[in-house]
Tab-separated table of N, CA and C in Angstrom:
chain	number	residue	atom	x	y	z
A	262	MET	N	-15.203	-13.923	2.484
A	262	MET	CA	-14.253	-14.907	2.935
A	262	MET	C	-13.298	-14.236	3.916
A	263	THR	N	-13.028	-14.877	5.040
A	263	THR	CA	-12.100	-14.358	6.033
A	263	THR	C	-10.792	-15.119	5.905
A	264	TRP	N	-9.701	-14.387	5.941
A	264	TRP	CA	-8.386	-14.998	5.806
A	264	TRP	C	-7.653	-14.961	7.132
A	265	SER	N	-6.803	-15.921	7.355
A	265	SER	CA	-5.999	-15.999	8.572
A	265	SER	C	-4.600	-15.486	8.285
A	266	ALA	N	-3.970	-14.925	9.314
A	266	ALA	CA	-2.614	-14.399	9.156
A	266	ALA	C	-1.558	-15.469	9.326
A	267	ASN	N	-1.955	-16.697	9.568
A	267	ASN	CA	-0.969	-17.729	9.845
A	267	ASN	C	-0.338	-18.313	8.591
A	268	ARG	N	-0.784	-17.871	7.415
A	268	ARG	CA	-0.153	-18.304	6.173
A	268	ARG	C	0.920	-17.299	5.785
A	269	ARG	N	2.034	-17.781	5.334
A	269	ARG	CA	3.168	-16.923	5.011
A	269	ARG	C	3.153	-16.525	3.532
A	270	ALA	N	3.490	-15.282	3.275
A	270	ALA	CA	3.581	-14.804	1.892
A	270	ALA	C	4.818	-15.398	1.230
A	271	PRO	N	4.683	-15.951	0.035
A	271	PRO	CA	5.831	-16.548	-0.635
A	271	PRO	C	6.751	-15.500	-1.253
A	272	GLY	N	8.004	-15.896	-1.436
A	272	GLY	CA	8.933	-15.069	-2.196
A	272	GLY	C	9.507	-13.890	-1.443
A	273	ARG	N	10.486	-13.307	-2.045
A	273	ARG	CA	11.144	-12.125	-1.504
A	273	ARG	C	11.048	-11.023	-2.535
A	274	THR	N	10.774	-9.827	-2.073
A	274	THR	CA	10.722	-8.700	-2.998
A	274	THR	C	11.590	-7.581	-2.466
A	275	ARG	N	12.160	-6.836	-3.357
A	275	ARG	CA	12.965	-5.685	-2.977
A	275	ARG	C	12.554	-4.521	-3.855
A	276	GLY	N	12.695	-3.350	-3.323
A	276	GLY	CA	12.349	-2.197	-4.126
A	276	GLY	C	12.880	-0.929	-3.513
A	277	ARG	N	12.834	0.116	-4.271
A	277	ARG	CA	13.247	1.426	-3.782
A	277	ARG	C	12.094	2.069	-3.045
A	278	PRO	N	12.414	2.988	-2.124
A	278	PRO	CA	11.316	3.634	-1.407
A	278	PRO	C	10.470	4.484	-2.338
A	279	THR	N	9.214	4.572	-1.998
A	279	THR	CA	8.270	5.419	-2.709
A	279	THR	C	7.781	6.468	-1.737
A	280	TRP	N	7.861	7.732	-2.095
A	280	TRP	CA	7.411	8.816	-1.230
A	280	TRP	C	6.118	9.377	-1.778
A	281	SER	N	5.202	9.707	-0.890
A	281	SER	CA	3.945	10.306	-1.330
A	281	SER	C	3.917	11.767	-0.926
A	282	SER	N	2.952	12.492	-1.440
A	282	SER	CA	2.847	13.919	-1.151
A	282	SER	C	2.474	14.200	0.298
A	283	ASN	N	1.936	13.199	1.024
A	283	ASN	CA	1.552	13.432	2.415
A	283	ASN	C	2.656	13.069	3.402
A	284	GLY	N	3.842	12.778	2.914
A	284	GLY	CA	4.969	12.491	3.792
A	284	GLY	C	5.088	11.026	4.160
A	285	SER	N	4.237	10.179	3.621
A	285	SER	CA	4.322	8.761	3.902
A	285	SER	C	5.391	8.140	3.015
A	286	ARG	N	5.965	7.072	3.496
A	286	ARG	CA	7.003	6.397	2.737
A	286	ARG	C	6.699	4.906	2.714
A	287	THR	N	6.948	4.295	1.609
A	287	THR	CA	6.729	2.873	1.446
A	287	THR	C	8.016	2.247	0.933
A	288	ARG	N	8.375	1.101	1.474
A	288	ARG	CA	9.555	0.399	0.991
A	288	ARG	C	9.339	-1.098	1.192
A	289	MET	N	9.695	-1.889	0.206
A	289	MET	CA	9.641	-3.337	0.357
A	289	MET	C	11.060	-3.830	0.557
A	290	GLU	N	11.260	-4.618	1.611
A	290	GLU	CA	12.587	-5.135	1.920
A	290	GLU	C	12.481	-6.607	2.274
A	291	GLY	N	13.051	-7.474	1.466
A	291	GLY	CA	13.120	-8.880	1.795
A	291	GLY	C	11.795	-9.519	2.168
A	292	GLY	N	10.723	-9.208	1.457
A	292	GLY	CA	9.425	-9.774	1.758
A	292	GLY	C	8.630	-8.962	2.758
A	293	TRP	N	9.263	-8.002	3.380
A	293	TRP	CA	8.593	-7.118	4.334
A	293	TRP	C	8.319	-5.794	3.644
A	294	VAL	N	7.223	-5.162	4.027
A	294	VAL	CA	6.871	-3.841	3.513
A	294	VAL	C	6.947	-2.870	4.675
A	295	LYS	N	7.512	-1.712	4.418
A	295	LYS	CA	7.625	-0.675	5.443
A	295	LYS	C	6.827	0.540	4.990
A	296	ASN	N	5.951	1.030	5.859
A	296	ASN	CA	5.196	2.255	5.599
A	296	ASN	C	5.446	3.230	6.732
A	297	LYS	N	5.470	4.500	6.380
A	297	LYS	CA	5.724	5.539	7.376
A	297	LYS	C	4.771	6.696	7.120
A	298	ALA	N	4.252	7.278	8.198
A	298	ALA	CA	3.380	8.448	8.082
A	298	ALA	C	3.694	9.396	9.233
A	299	THR	N	3.416	10.677	9.025
A	299	THR	CA	3.739	11.721	9.999
A	299	THR	C	2.572	12.683	10.137
A	300	VAL	N	2.392	13.192	11.357
A	300	VAL	CA	1.393	14.225	11.615
A	300	VAL	C	1.886	15.080	12.775
A	301	VAL	N	1.436	16.322	12.825
A	301	VAL	CA	1.651	17.166	14.000
A	301	VAL	C	0.293	17.317	14.669
A	302	ALA	N	0.193	16.784	15.888
A	302	ALA	CA	-1.048	16.877	16.661
A	302	ALA	C	-0.969	18.117	17.545
A	303	PRO	N	-2.041	18.909	17.617
A	303	PRO	CA	-2.007	20.164	18.372
A	303	PRO	C	-2.201	19.954	19.880
A	304	VAL	N	-1.373	19.066	20.445
A	304	VAL	CA	-1.476	18.742	21.871
A	304	VAL	C	-0.080	18.649	22.477
A	305	PRO	N	0.016	18.802	23.804
A	305	PRO	CA	1.309	18.606	24.461
A	305	PRO	C	1.794	17.163	24.278
A	306	ILE	N	3.089	16.986	24.304
A	306	ILE	CA	3.677	15.668	24.088
A	306	ILE	C	3.194	14.658	25.129
A	307	GLN	N	2.926	15.126	26.360
A	307	GLN	CA	2.465	14.225	27.415
A	307	GLN	C	1.110	13.607	27.058
A	308	VAL	N	0.219	14.393	26.467
A	308	VAL	CA	-1.106	13.887	26.077
A	308	VAL	C	-0.964	12.847	24.968
A	309	ALA	N	-0.185	13.169	23.946
A	309	ALA	CA	0.012	12.232	22.837
A	309	ALA	C	0.628	10.930	23.346
A	310	TRP	N	1.626	11.050	24.189
A	310	TRP	CA	2.313	9.877	24.742
A	310	TRP	C	1.348	8.980	25.516
A	311	GLU	N	0.586	9.573	26.425
A	311	GLU	CA	-0.328	8.785	27.263
A	311	GLU	C	-1.389	8.079	26.426
A	312	LEU	N	-1.882	8.731	25.387
A	312	LEU	CA	-2.877	8.084	24.530
A	312	LEU	C	-2.297	6.852	23.835
A	313	TRP	N	-1.077	6.968	23.315
A	313	TRP	CA	-0.456	5.823	22.643
A	313	TRP	C	-0.019	4.748	23.629
A	314	GLN	N	0.344	5.145	24.846
A	314	GLN	CA	0.765	4.158	25.847
A	314	GLN	C	-0.370	3.199	26.193
A	315	ASP	N	-1.594	3.686	26.207
A	315	ASP	CA	-2.752	2.834	26.498
A	315	ASP	C	-3.214	2.201	25.192
A	316	ARG	N	-2.660	1.033	24.876
A	316	ARG	CA	-2.931	0.391	23.588
A	316	ARG	C	-4.422	0.122	23.363
A	317	THR	N	-5.194	-0.055	24.450
A	317	THR	CA	-6.626	-0.349	24.287
A	317	THR	C	-7.381	0.816	23.658
A	318	ARG	N	-6.796	2.006	23.651
A	318	ARG	CA	-7.451	3.179	23.053
A	318	ARG	C	-7.192	3.309	21.552
A	319	ILE	N	-6.241	2.575	21.038
A	319	ILE	CA	-5.844	2.711	19.635
A	319	ILE	C	-7.009	2.538	18.652
A	320	PRO	N	-7.972	1.633	18.875
A	320	PRO	CA	-9.098	1.541	17.931
A	320	PRO	C	-9.915	2.835	17.806
A	321	ASN	N	-9.761	3.779	18.743
A	321	ASN	CA	-10.451	5.067	18.631
A	321	ASN	C	-9.992	5.861	17.414
A	322	TRP	N	-8.754	5.695	17.000
A	322	TRP	CA	-8.265	6.427	15.826
A	322	TRP	C	-7.790	5.490	14.709
A	323	MET	N	-7.798	4.211	14.961
A	323	MET	CA	-7.461	3.218	13.935
A	323	MET	C	-8.640	2.258	13.810
A	324	PRO	N	-9.681	2.632	13.068
A	324	PRO	CA	-10.892	1.812	13.035
A	324	PRO	C	-10.711	0.418	12.436
A	325	TRP	N	-9.684	0.194	11.668
A	325	TRP	CA	-9.419	-1.135	11.120
A	325	TRP	C	-8.850	-2.074	12.172
A	326	ILE	N	-8.381	-1.516	13.295
A	326	ILE	CA	-7.980	-2.333	14.443
A	326	ILE	C	-9.240	-2.500	15.287
A	327	SER	N	-9.818	-3.690	15.273
A	327	SER	CA	-11.094	-3.876	15.972
A	327	SER	C	-10.920	-4.052	17.471
A	328	SER	N	-9.749	-4.530	17.915
A	328	SER	CA	-9.529	-4.640	19.360
A	328	SER	C	-8.049	-4.771	19.686
A	329	VAL	N	-7.718	-4.272	20.871
A	329	VAL	CA	-6.393	-4.447	21.456
A	329	VAL	C	-6.630	-4.722	22.934
A	330	SER	N	-6.048	-5.786	23.444
A	330	SER	CA	-6.195	-6.087	24.867
A	330	SER	C	-4.863	-6.558	25.434
A	331	TYR	N	-4.633	-6.183	26.686
A	331	TYR	CA	-3.419	-6.615	27.380
A	331	TYR	C	-3.600	-8.041	27.873
A	332	LEU	N	-2.523	-8.803	27.881
A	332	LEU	CA	-2.584	-10.129	28.486
A	332	LEU	C	-2.681	-9.948	29.999
A	333	PRO	N	-3.530	-10.711	30.660
A	333	PRO	CA	-3.729	-10.504	32.101
A	333	PRO	C	-2.463	-10.706	32.933
A	334	ASP	N	-1.586	-11.603	32.492
A	334	ASP	CA	-0.396	-11.916	33.285
A	334	ASP	C	0.860	-11.165	32.848
A	335	ASP	N	0.762	-10.349	31.783
A	335	ASP	CA	1.940	-9.624	31.294
A	335	ASP	C	1.483	-8.371	30.546
A	336	LYS	N	1.568	-7.230	31.192
A	336	LYS	CA	1.082	-5.964	30.612
A	336	LYS	C	2.009	-5.404	29.531
A	337	THR	N	3.094	-6.119	29.209
A	337	THR	CA	3.942	-5.696	28.090
A	337	THR	C	3.553	-6.417	26.799
A	338	LYS	N	2.552	-7.294	26.899
A	338	LYS	CA	2.095	-8.036	25.722
A	338	LYS	C	0.629	-7.719	25.459
A	339	THR	N	0.324	-7.541	24.171
A	339	THR	CA	-1.041	-7.214	23.770
A	339	THR	C	-1.499	-8.126	22.639
A	340	LYS	N	-2.788	-8.415	22.646
A	340	LYS	CA	-3.427	-9.199	21.590
A	340	LYS	C	-4.174	-8.217	20.695
A	341	TRP	N	-3.870	-8.217	19.401
A	341	TRP	CA	-4.447	-7.294	18.429
A	341	TRP	C	-5.314	-8.057	17.435
A	342	THR	N	-6.395	-7.423	17.001
A	342	THR	CA	-7.215	-7.965	15.918
A	342	THR	C	-7.466	-6.855	14.909
A	343	LEU	N	-7.146	-7.145	13.660
A	343	LEU	CA	-7.375	-6.238	12.540
A	343	LEU	C	-8.522	-6.829	11.728
A	344	SER	N	-9.506	-6.017	11.410
A	344	SER	CA	-10.650	-6.474	10.627
A	344	SER	C	-10.979	-5.403	9.592
A	345	THR	N	-10.974	-5.790	8.317
A	345	THR	CA	-11.208	-4.807	7.261
A	345	THR	C	-11.804	-5.464	6.020
A	346	ASP	N	-12.539	-4.685	5.279
A	346	ASP	CA	-13.053	-5.109	3.979
A	346	ASP	C	-12.274	-4.352	2.909
A	347	GLN	N	-11.515	-5.082	2.108
A	347	GLN	CA	-10.701	-4.496	1.043
A	347	GLN	C	-10.735	-5.422	-0.168
A	348	PHE	N	-10.613	-4.857	-1.342
A	348	PHE	CA	-10.534	-5.636	-2.579
A	348	PHE	C	-11.732	-6.576	-2.716
A	349	GLY	N	-12.891	-6.153	-2.193
A	349	GLY	CA	-14.107	-6.949	-2.301
A	349	GLY	C	-14.155	-8.167	-1.391
A	350	GLN	N	-13.265	-8.220	-0.395
A	350	GLN	CA	-13.216	-9.361	0.519
A	350	GLN	C	-13.080	-8.873	1.953
A	351	HIS	N	-13.451	-9.736	2.896
A	351	HIS	CA	-13.242	-9.430	4.309
A	351	HIS	C	-11.947	-10.103	4.754
A	352	PHE	N	-11.092	-9.335	5.420
A	352	PHE	CA	-9.840	-9.866	5.947
A	352	PHE	C	-9.816	-9.647	7.448
A	353	GLU	N	-9.378	-10.662	8.165
A	353	GLU	CA	-9.191	-10.524	9.603
A	353	GLU	C	-7.870	-11.188	9.969
A	354	PHE	N	-7.036	-10.434	10.666
A	354	PHE	CA	-5.740	-10.924	11.098
A	354	PHE	C	-5.593	-10.626	12.579
A	355	SER	N	-4.870	-11.474	13.276
A	355	SER	CA	-4.598	-11.194	14.684
A	355	SER	C	-3.138	-11.503	14.970
A	356	TRP	N	-2.652	-10.929	16.055
A	356	TRP	CA	-1.271	-11.162	16.447
A	356	TRP	C	-1.079	-10.822	17.917
A	357	LEU	N	-0.035	-11.385	18.463
A	357	LEU	CA	0.402	-11.088	19.818
A	357	LEU	C	1.640	-10.220	19.686
A	358	ALA	N	1.635	-9.069	20.351
A	358	ALA	CA	2.766	-8.138	20.245
A	358	ALA	C	3.446	-7.956	21.593
A	359	GLN	N	4.734	-7.769	21.531
A	359	GLN	CA	5.555	-7.466	22.702
A	359	GLN	C	5.962	-6.004	22.615
A	360	ASP	N	5.672	-5.235	23.667
A	360	ASP	CA	6.164	-3.860	23.720
A	360	ASP	C	7.668	-3.909	23.935
A	361	LEU	N	8.391	-3.108	23.194
A	361	LEU	CA	9.828	-2.984	23.403
A	361	LEU	C	10.055	-1.833	24.370
A	362	GLU	N	11.234	-1.722	24.905
A	362	GLU	CA	11.522	-0.713	25.930
A	362	GLU	C	11.211	0.692	25.411
A	363	PRO	N	10.245	1.385	26.034
A	363	PRO	CA	9.918	2.741	25.578
A	363	PRO	C	10.953	3.759	26.057
A	364	VAL	N	11.054	4.845	25.338
A	364	VAL	CA	11.833	6.001	25.773
A	364	VAL	C	10.788	7.084	26.019
A	365	LYS	N	10.543	7.393	27.287
A	365	LYS	CA	9.431	8.258	27.665
A	365	LYS	C	9.433	9.567	26.878
A	366	TYR	N	8.269	9.881	26.314
A	366	TYR	CA	8.009	11.075	25.512
A	366	TYR	C	8.828	11.131	24.224
A	367	GLU	N	9.463	10.013	23.854
A	367	GLU	CA	10.245	9.977	22.615
A	367	GLU	C	9.847	8.846	21.676
A	368	ARG	N	9.729	7.622	22.220
A	368	ARG	CA	9.534	6.476	21.321
A	368	ARG	C	8.786	5.339	22.011
A	369	ILE	N	7.796	4.814	21.289
A	369	ILE	CA	7.096	3.591	21.667
A	369	ILE	C	7.314	2.626	20.510
A	370	SER	N	7.656	1.379	20.809
A	370	SER	CA	7.864	0.418	19.725
A	370	SER	C	7.401	-0.973	20.151
A	371	TRP	N	7.204	-1.818	19.166
A	371	TRP	CA	6.686	-3.157	19.399
A	371	TRP	C	7.125	-4.083	18.284
A	372	GLU	N	6.951	-5.377	18.531
A	372	GLU	CA	7.121	-6.374	17.484
A	372	GLU	C	6.195	-7.539	17.786
A	373	SER	N	5.714	-8.166	16.730
A	373	SER	CA	4.808	-9.294	16.932
A	373	SER	C	5.606	-10.531	17.329
A	374	LEU	N	4.972	-11.343	18.150
A	374	LEU	CA	5.571	-12.602	18.586
A	374	LEU	C	4.954	-13.790	17.853
A	375	GLU	N	3.681	-13.643	17.498
A	375	GLU	CA	2.982	-14.689	16.746
A	375	GLU	C	1.833	-14.058	15.979
A	376	GLY	N	1.347	-14.774	14.977
A	376	GLY	CA	0.283	-14.234	14.132
A	376	GLY	C	0.864	-13.376	13.024
A	377	LEU	N	0.152	-12.316	12.648
A	377	LEU	CA	0.597	-11.424	11.581
A	377	LEU	C	1.961	-10.836	11.934
A	378	LYS	N	2.939	-11.082	11.088
A	378	LYS	CA	4.304	-10.612	11.368
A	378	LYS	C	4.392	-9.120	11.106
A	379	ASN	N	4.733	-8.366	12.168
A	379	ASN	CA	4.865	-6.920	12.035
A	379	ASN	C	5.710	-6.367	13.161
A	380	LYS	N	6.176	-5.159	12.958
A	380	LYS	CA	6.911	-4.415	13.982
A	380	LYS	C	6.749	-2.949	13.651
A	381	GLY	N	6.936	-2.117	14.648
A	381	GLY	CA	6.782	-0.704	14.361
A	381	GLY	C	7.133	0.175	15.529
A	382	SER	N	6.970	1.468	15.288
A	382	SER	CA	7.278	2.451	16.322
A	382	SER	C	6.492	3.725	16.062
A	383	VAL	N	6.321	4.477	17.137
A	383	VAL	CA	5.797	5.832	17.052
A	383	VAL	C	6.823	6.703	17.757
A	384	ASN	N	7.356	7.682	17.033
A	384	ASN	CA	8.318	8.625	17.604
A	384	ASN	C	7.615	9.943	17.868
A	385	PHE	N	7.924	10.555	19.006
A	385	PHE	CA	7.301	11.796	19.445
A	385	PHE	C	8.364	12.877	19.548
A	386	SER	N	8.046	14.076	19.083
A	386	SER	CA	8.949	15.209	19.280
A	386	SER	C	8.118	16.480	19.407
A	387	LYS	N	8.622	17.397	20.231
A	387	LYS	CA	7.917	18.666	20.437
A	387	LYS	C	8.086	19.547	19.211
A	388	GLU	N	7.007	20.196	18.855
A	388	GLU	CA	6.978	21.148	17.745
A	388	GLU	C	6.288	22.404	18.252
A	389	PRO	N	6.525	23.558	17.643
A	389	PRO	CA	5.817	24.767	18.077
A	389	PRO	C	4.291	24.607	18.046
A	390	ALA	N	3.783	23.827	17.091
A	390	ALA	CA	2.330	23.659	16.953
A	390	ALA	C	1.786	22.477	17.753
A	391	GLY	N	2.637	21.776	18.496
A	391	GLY	CA	2.170	20.629	19.277
A	391	GLY	C	3.193	19.518	19.304
A	392	THR	N	2.753	18.313	18.963
A	392	THR	CA	3.615	17.134	18.995
A	392	THR	C	3.675	16.494	17.614
A	393	LYS	N	4.881	16.310	17.124
A	393	LYS	CA	5.071	15.603	15.857
A	393	LYS	C	5.133	14.111	16.161
A	394	LEU	N	4.316	13.346	15.450
A	394	LEU	CA	4.320	11.900	15.571
A	394	LEU	C	4.751	11.305	14.246
A	395	GLU	N	5.717	10.414	14.306
A	395	GLU	CA	6.166	9.679	13.125
A	395	GLU	C	5.922	8.201	13.404
A	396	MET	N	5.032	7.614	12.647
A	396	MET	CA	4.709	6.204	12.824
A	396	MET	C	5.313	5.415	11.675
A	397	GLU	N	5.990	4.346	12.025
A	397	GLU	CA	6.575	3.465	11.025
A	397	GLU	C	6.136	2.044	11.341
A	398	ILE	N	5.593	1.369	10.352
A	398	ILE	CA	5.149	-0.005	10.517
A	398	ILE	C	5.759	-0.844	9.406
A	399	SER	N	6.340	-1.973	9.793
A	399	SER	CA	6.858	-2.947	8.835
A	399	SER	C	6.070	-4.234	9.024
A	400	TYR	N	5.759	-4.903	7.930
A	400	TYR	CA	4.967	-6.124	8.023
A	400	TYR	C	5.283	-7.031	6.851
A	401	GLU	N	5.117	-8.305	7.089
A	401	GLU	CA	5.232	-9.276	6.020
A	401	GLU	C	3.848	-9.385	5.388
A	402	VAL	N	3.771	-9.212	4.106
A	402	VAL	CA	2.472	-9.248	3.425
A	402	VAL	C	1.867	-10.642	3.597
A	403	PRO	N	0.675	-10.713	4.200
A	403	PRO	CA	0.029	-12.016	4.388
A	403	PRO	C	-0.295	-12.672	3.047
A	404	ALA	N	-0.202	-13.979	3.000
A	404	ALA	CA	-0.416	-14.736	1.763
A	404	ALA	C	-1.696	-14.357	1.027
A	405	PRO	N	-2.836	-14.158	1.723
A	405	PRO	CA	-4.047	-13.834	0.970
A	405	PRO	C	-3.995	-12.484	0.261
A	406	LEU	N	-3.059	-11.608	0.671
A	406	LEU	CA	-2.961	-10.286	0.045
A	406	LEU	C	-1.909	-10.226	-1.055
A	407	VAL	N	-1.073	-11.251	-1.160
A	407	VAL	CA	-0.020	-11.253	-2.174
A	407	VAL	C	-0.581	-11.047	-3.584
A	408	PRO	N	-1.722	-11.658	-3.951
A	408	PRO	CA	-2.243	-11.436	-5.309
A	408	PRO	C	-2.576	-9.974	-5.618
A	409	PHE	N	-2.773	-9.164	-4.579
A	409	PHE	CA	-3.101	-7.760	-4.795
A	409	PHE	C	-1.843	-6.908	-4.924
A	410	GLY	N	-0.686	-7.547	-4.733
A	410	GLY	CA	0.619	-6.970	-4.985
A	410	GLY	C	0.798	-5.510	-4.665
A	411	ALA	N	1.032	-4.732	-5.706
A	411	ALA	CA	1.388	-3.323	-5.568
A	411	ALA	C	0.285	-2.479	-4.953
A	412	ALA	N	-0.941	-2.957	-4.900
A	412	ALA	CA	-2.042	-2.164	-4.332
A	412	ALA	C	-2.028	-2.165	-2.807
A	413	VAL	N	-1.371	-3.149	-2.187
A	413	VAL	CA	-1.396	-3.271	-0.724
A	413	VAL	C	-0.682	-2.106	-0.054
A	414	SER	N	0.531	-1.824	-0.468
A	414	SER	CA	1.316	-0.790	0.202
A	414	SER	C	0.692	0.604	0.120
A	415	PRO	N	0.238	1.062	-1.052
A	415	PRO	CA	-0.423	2.372	-1.090
A	415	PRO	C	-1.696	2.404	-0.238
A	416	LEU	N	-2.395	1.277	-0.176
A	416	LEU	CA	-3.591	1.208	0.665
A	416	LEU	C	-3.212	1.395	2.130
A	417	VAL	N	-2.200	0.654	2.588
A	417	VAL	CA	-1.758	0.771	3.985
A	417	VAL	C	-1.248	2.181	4.253
A	418	GLU	N	-0.513	2.748	3.303
A	418	GLU	CA	-0.006	4.116	3.449
A	418	GLU	C	-1.143	5.107	3.663
A	419	SER	N	-2.194	4.994	2.862
A	419	SER	CA	-3.315	5.930	3.009
A	419	SER	C	-4.057	5.696	4.320
A	420	ILE	N	-4.144	4.444	4.747
A	420	ILE	CA	-4.789	4.134	6.028
A	420	ILE	C	-4.000	4.747	7.177
A	421	LEU	N	-2.676	4.593	7.169
A	421	LEU	CA	-1.847	5.151	8.248
A	421	LEU	C	-1.954	6.670	8.302
A	422	SER	N	-1.934	7.313	7.152
A	422	SER	CA	-2.065	8.777	7.122
A	422	SER	C	-3.408	9.210	7.699
A	423	ALA	N	-4.472	8.512	7.313
A	423	ALA	CA	-5.806	8.831	7.846
A	423	ALA	C	-5.871	8.553	9.346
A	424	ASP	N	-5.219	7.469	9.780
A	424	ASP	CA	-5.194	7.144	11.214
A	424	ASP	C	-4.537	8.259	12.016
A	425	LEU	N	-3.419	8.765	11.528
A	425	LEU	CA	-2.728	9.829	12.266
A	425	LEU	C	-3.533	11.120	12.265
A	426	LYS	N	-4.241	11.394	11.195
A	426	LYS	CA	-5.126	12.574	11.187
A	426	LYS	C	-6.243	12.395	12.211
A	427	ARG	N	-6.815	11.176	12.290
A	427	ARG	CA	-7.840	10.904	13.303
A	427	ARG	C	-7.252	11.022	14.704
A	428	PHE	N	-6.002	10.556	14.872
A	428	PHE	CA	-5.359	10.693	16.174
A	428	PHE	C	-5.238	12.161	16.553
A	429	SER	N	-4.837	12.991	15.617
A	429	SER	CA	-4.693	14.419	15.877
A	429	SER	C	-6.011	15.010	16.374
A	430	THR	N	-7.101	14.692	15.699
A	430	THR	CA	-8.426	15.182	16.094
A	430	THR	C	-8.834	14.617	17.454
A	431	PHE	N	-8.639	13.313	17.638
A	431	PHE	CA	-9.002	12.655	18.895
A	431	PHE	C	-8.207	13.234	20.062
A	432	SER	N	-6.902	13.383	19.871
A	432	SER	CA	-6.052	13.883	20.957
A	432	SER	C	-6.393	15.323	21.311
A	433	GLU	N	-6.775	16.111	20.316
A	433	GLU	CA	-7.167	17.496	20.581
A	433	GLU	C	-8.432	17.533	21.447
A	434	LYS	N	-9.393	16.658	21.159
A	434	LYS	CA	-10.612	16.581	21.975
A	434	LYS	C	-10.286	16.149	23.400
A	435	VAL	N	-9.400	15.180	23.543
A	435	VAL	CA	-8.998	14.711	24.875
A	435	VAL	C	-8.310	15.830	25.639
A	436	ALA	N	-7.396	16.545	24.982
A	436	ALA	CA	-6.674	17.643	25.641
A	436	ALA	C	-7.636	18.736	26.091
A	437	LYS	N	-8.627	19.066	25.256
A	437	LYS	CA	-9.615	20.087	25.632
A	437	LYS	C	-10.440	19.621	26.822
A	438	ALA	N	-10.838	18.355	26.837
A	438	ALA	CA	-11.616	17.815	27.952
A	438	ALA	C	-10.794	17.820	29.245
A	439	MET	N	-9.500	17.569	29.134
A	439	MET	CA	-8.625	17.561	30.310
A	439	MET	C	-8.436	18.963	30.876
A	440	SER	N	-8.513	19.968	30.022
A	440	SER	CA	-8.260	21.342	30.475
A	440	SER	C	-9.484	21.988	31.110
A	441	LYS	N	-10.630	21.324	31.049
A	441	LYS	CA	-11.859	21.890	31.635
A	441	LYS	C	-11.914	21.673	33.124
């Protein structure tokens, strides 16, 4: 069964943050869930920045994001599709996102305008071993996932951590190819 993101999750939930051993953080605030993950990618900040700036490349390290495309008439807006099999069901959600004003080599952020309600950012900072990326995503739990309650946030947390590890590997390959 495929679910649509246009249904709203009922109720409001609040909770204290939960920290995991991998540096991810989860917090529920007013019906929204916030997850955070961090990685140090062994690449210059310019490489990491350029990869994230091109939203169409994101499915390379976020396999649950099946597509990202820019709107033809406005390159600050992107159409996203998330497709995943979880809890024995197929879920597909889509949304239109607006890029917020970036701070070059420091911060990329966005918020959804329609569809799955979400917002987030990726912060970049130089580290001796490369570039530290801190990704934070907040989202309203879609109605079809509400019955899975407490399992949703840890699942998203583990997905984000794995995504950033894949980004680290992907960006390292790109940096090596650029240096040849």
